[in-house]
PDB file of C-alpha atoms in Angstrom:
ATOM      1  CA  MET A   1     -15.668 -24.917 -12.561  1.00 52.00           C
ATOM      2  CA  THR A   2     -15.421 -27.287  -9.655  1.00 58.00           C
ATOM      3  CA  ALA A   3     -17.735 -27.302  -6.672  1.00 62.00           C
ATOM      4  CA  SER A   4     -14.974 -26.126  -4.289  1.00 67.00           C
ATOM      5  CA  SER A   5     -14.002 -22.958  -6.162  1.00 65.00           C
ATOM      6  CA  PRO A   6     -16.266 -19.953  -5.596  1.00 65.00           C
ATOM      7  CA  ALA A   7     -17.723 -18.153  -8.551  1.00 64.00           C
ATOM      8  CA  LEU A   8     -16.265 -14.772  -9.377  1.00 61.00           C
ATOM      9  CA  THR A   9     -18.732 -12.067  -8.509  1.00 64.00           C
ATOM     10  CA  SER A  10     -18.580  -8.318  -8.159  1.00 67.00           C
ATOM     11  CA  ARG A  11     -20.763  -8.019  -5.076  1.00 74.00           C
ATOM     12  CA  ALA A  12     -17.930  -7.185  -2.650  1.00 84.00           C
ATOM     13  CA  TRP A  13     -16.214  -4.598  -4.825  1.00 91.00           C
ATOM     14  CA  PHE A  14     -17.044  -1.642  -2.564  1.00 93.00           C
ATOM     15  CA  GLY A  15     -15.288  -3.177   0.445  1.00 94.00           C
ATOM     16  CA  LYS A  16     -12.273  -4.153  -1.617  1.00 94.00           C
ATOM     17  CA  VAL A  17     -11.909  -0.785  -3.326  1.00 95.00           C
ATOM     18  CA  SER A  18     -12.459   1.197  -0.147  1.00 96.00           C
ATOM     19  CA  ALA A  19      -9.784  -0.877   1.610  1.00 96.00           C
ATOM     20  CA  ALA A  20      -7.360  -0.261  -1.244  1.00 96.00           C
ATOM     21  CA  LEU A  21      -8.155   3.450  -1.365  1.00 97.00           C
ATOM     22  CA  ILE A  22      -7.634   4.029   2.341  1.00 97.00           C
ATOM     23  CA  LEU A  23      -5.241   1.353   3.528  1.00 97.00           C
ATOM     24  CA  GLY A  24      -3.462   1.071   0.186  1.00 97.00           C
ATOM     25  CA  PHE A  25      -2.639   4.758   0.373  1.00 97.00           C
ATOM     26  CA  THR A  26      -1.240   4.476   3.894  1.00 98.00           C
ATOM     27  CA  ALA A  27       0.767   1.376   2.932  1.00 98.00           C
ATOM     28  CA  SER A  28       2.153   3.223  -0.096  1.00 97.00           C
ATOM     29  CA  LEU A  29       3.050   6.145   2.129  1.00 96.00           C
ATOM     30  CA  ALA A  30       4.808   3.800   4.571  1.00 97.00           C
ATOM     31  CA  LEU A  31       6.810   2.196   1.746  1.00 96.00           C
ATOM     32  CA  THR A  32       7.796   5.608   0.443  1.00 94.00           C
ATOM     33  CA  CYS A  33       8.840   6.806   3.902  1.00 92.00           C
ATOM     34  CA  LEU A  34      10.814   3.618   4.478  1.00 94.00           C
ATOM     35  CA  TYR A  35      12.587   4.011   1.128  1.00 93.00           C
ATOM     36  CA  THR A  36      13.407   7.649   1.894  1.00 91.00           C
ATOM     37  CA  LEU A  37      14.793   6.782   5.302  1.00 92.00           C
ATOM     38  CA  LEU A  38      16.845   3.796   4.173  1.00 91.00           C
ATOM     39  CA  SER A  39      18.250   5.455   1.055  1.00 90.00           C
ATOM     40  CA  GLY A  40      19.437   8.504   2.978  1.00 87.00           C
ATOM     41  CA  VAL A  41      17.587  11.204   1.068  1.00 83.00           C
ATOM     42  CA  LYS A  42      18.530  14.620   2.444  1.00 78.00           C
ATOM     43  CA  ASP A  43      16.919  17.024  -0.023  1.00 76.00           C
ATOM     44  CA  PRO A  44      13.970  15.515  -1.894  1.00 72.00           C
ATOM     45  CA  PHE A  45      13.768  18.288  -4.494  1.00 76.00           C
ATOM     46  CA  PHE A  46      17.304  18.230  -5.913  1.00 80.00           C
ATOM     47  CA  ASP A  47      18.327  14.622  -5.386  1.00 82.00           C
ATOM     48  CA  ALA A  48      17.457  11.826  -7.826  1.00 86.00           C
ATOM     49  CA  ARG A  49      16.617   9.468  -4.962  1.00 87.00           C
ATOM     50  CA  GLY A  50      14.335  12.130  -3.537  1.00 86.00           C
ATOM     51  CA  GLN A  51      12.513  12.446  -6.842  1.00 88.00           C
ATOM     52  CA  ILE A  52      12.075   8.678  -6.979  1.00 89.00           C
ATOM     53  CA  ALA A  53      10.665   8.750  -3.454  1.00 88.00           C
ATOM     54  CA  MET A  54       8.258  11.565  -4.338  1.00 88.00           C
ATOM     55  CA  TRP A  55       6.940   9.872  -7.460  1.00 92.00           C
ATOM     56  CA  MET A  56       6.847   6.243  -6.336  1.00 94.00           C
ATOM     57  CA  ILE A  57       3.672   6.601  -4.285  1.00 94.00           C
ATOM     58  CA  ALA A  58       1.409   6.714  -7.371  1.00 95.00           C
ATOM     59  CA  PRO A  59       2.543   3.373  -8.865  1.00 97.00           C
ATOM     60  CA  LEU A  60       2.451   1.728  -5.447  1.00 97.00           C
ATOM     61  CA  TRP A  61      -1.046   2.970  -4.718  1.00 96.00           C
ATOM     62  CA  SER A  62      -2.328   1.947  -8.134  1.00 97.00           C
ATOM     63  CA  GLY A  63      -0.780  -1.477  -7.558  1.00 97.00           C
ATOM     64  CA  PHE A  64      -2.764  -1.822  -4.348  1.00 96.00           C
ATOM     65  CA  LEU A  65      -5.875  -0.687  -6.199  1.00 95.00           C
ATOM     66  CA  SER A  66      -5.267  -3.254  -8.921  1.00 94.00           C
ATOM     67  CA  PHE A  67      -4.572  -6.200  -6.662  1.00 94.00           C
ATOM     68  CA  CYS A  68      -7.361  -5.538  -4.172  1.00 92.00           C
ATOM     69  CA  PHE A  69      -9.716  -7.557  -6.376  1.00 90.00           C
ATOM     70  CA  LEU A  70      -7.722 -10.726  -5.676  1.00 91.00           C
ATOM     71  CA  PHE A  71      -9.216 -10.872  -2.172  1.00 92.00           C
ATOM     72  CA  ARG A  72     -12.331 -12.995  -1.799  1.00 90.00           C
ATOM     73  CA  THR A  73     -14.222 -10.546   0.386  1.00 91.00           C
ATOM     74  CA  GLY A  74     -13.989  -6.942   1.443  1.00 93.00           C
ATOM     75  CA  ALA A  75     -13.331  -7.995   5.031  1.00 94.00           C
ATOM     76  CA  ARG A  76     -10.287  -9.981   3.964  1.00 95.00           C
ATOM     77  CA  ALA A  77      -9.002  -7.002   1.998  1.00 95.00           C
ATOM     78  CA  TRP A  78      -9.410  -4.764   5.041  1.00 97.00           C
ATOM     79  CA  GLY A  79      -7.765  -7.330   7.307  1.00 97.00           C
ATOM     80  CA  TRP A  80      -4.738  -8.084   5.169  1.00 97.00           C
ATOM     81  CA  LEU A  81      -4.118  -4.475   4.231  1.00 98.00           C
ATOM     82  CA  PHE A  82      -4.455  -3.448   7.879  1.00 98.00           C
ATOM     83  CA  LEU A  83      -1.890  -6.096   8.821  1.00 98.00           C
ATOM     84  CA  ALA A  84       0.394  -4.897   6.029  1.00 98.00           C
ATOM     85  CA  ASN A  85       0.099  -1.349   7.359  1.00 98.00           C
ATOM     86  CA  ILE A  86       1.012  -2.422  10.877  1.00 98.00           C
ATOM     87  CA  ILE A  87       4.065  -4.284   9.578  1.00 98.00           C
ATOM     88  CA  LEU A  88       5.202  -1.472   7.271  1.00 98.00           C
ATOM     89  CA  TRP A  89       4.729   1.341   9.772  1.00 98.00           C
ATOM     90  CA  GLY A  90       6.384  -0.820  12.441  1.00 98.00           C
ATOM     91  CA  ALA A  91       9.373  -1.346  10.154  1.00 97.00           C
ATOM     92  CA  TYR A  92       9.523   2.395   9.502  1.00 97.00           C
ATOM     93  CA  GLY A  93       9.395   3.155  13.233  1.00 97.00           C
ATOM     94  CA  ALA A  94      12.091   0.568  13.944  1.00 97.00           C
ATOM     95  CA  ALA A  95      14.290   1.961  11.176  1.00 95.00           C
ATOM     96  CA  ARG A  96      13.924   5.482  12.590  1.00 94.00           C
ATOM     97  CA  ILE A  97      14.979   4.324  16.038  1.00 94.00           C
ATOM     98  CA  ILE A  98      18.015   2.439  14.773  1.00 86.00           C
TER      99      ILE A  98
END
């Protein structure tokens, strides 16, 4: 290990996991809503695209939960996931207007 690389520790896990639980869920919801809007799903229960939209939130959310540990601190996880939420919900709002 070099002097410039920080040691891997588990002391900031609560901030990282809480960011992924809360903001990862809202980002997953935004991605699902954006997919539903852009794919033109009319009836989510009887359409294959609707079923994909209904079931894609779990893999997305677990992906956020898995990758939240790549952030160095909990504050960075909160910051980047908050920024991702603003971008995703902004894209969803823009797509609804257009």
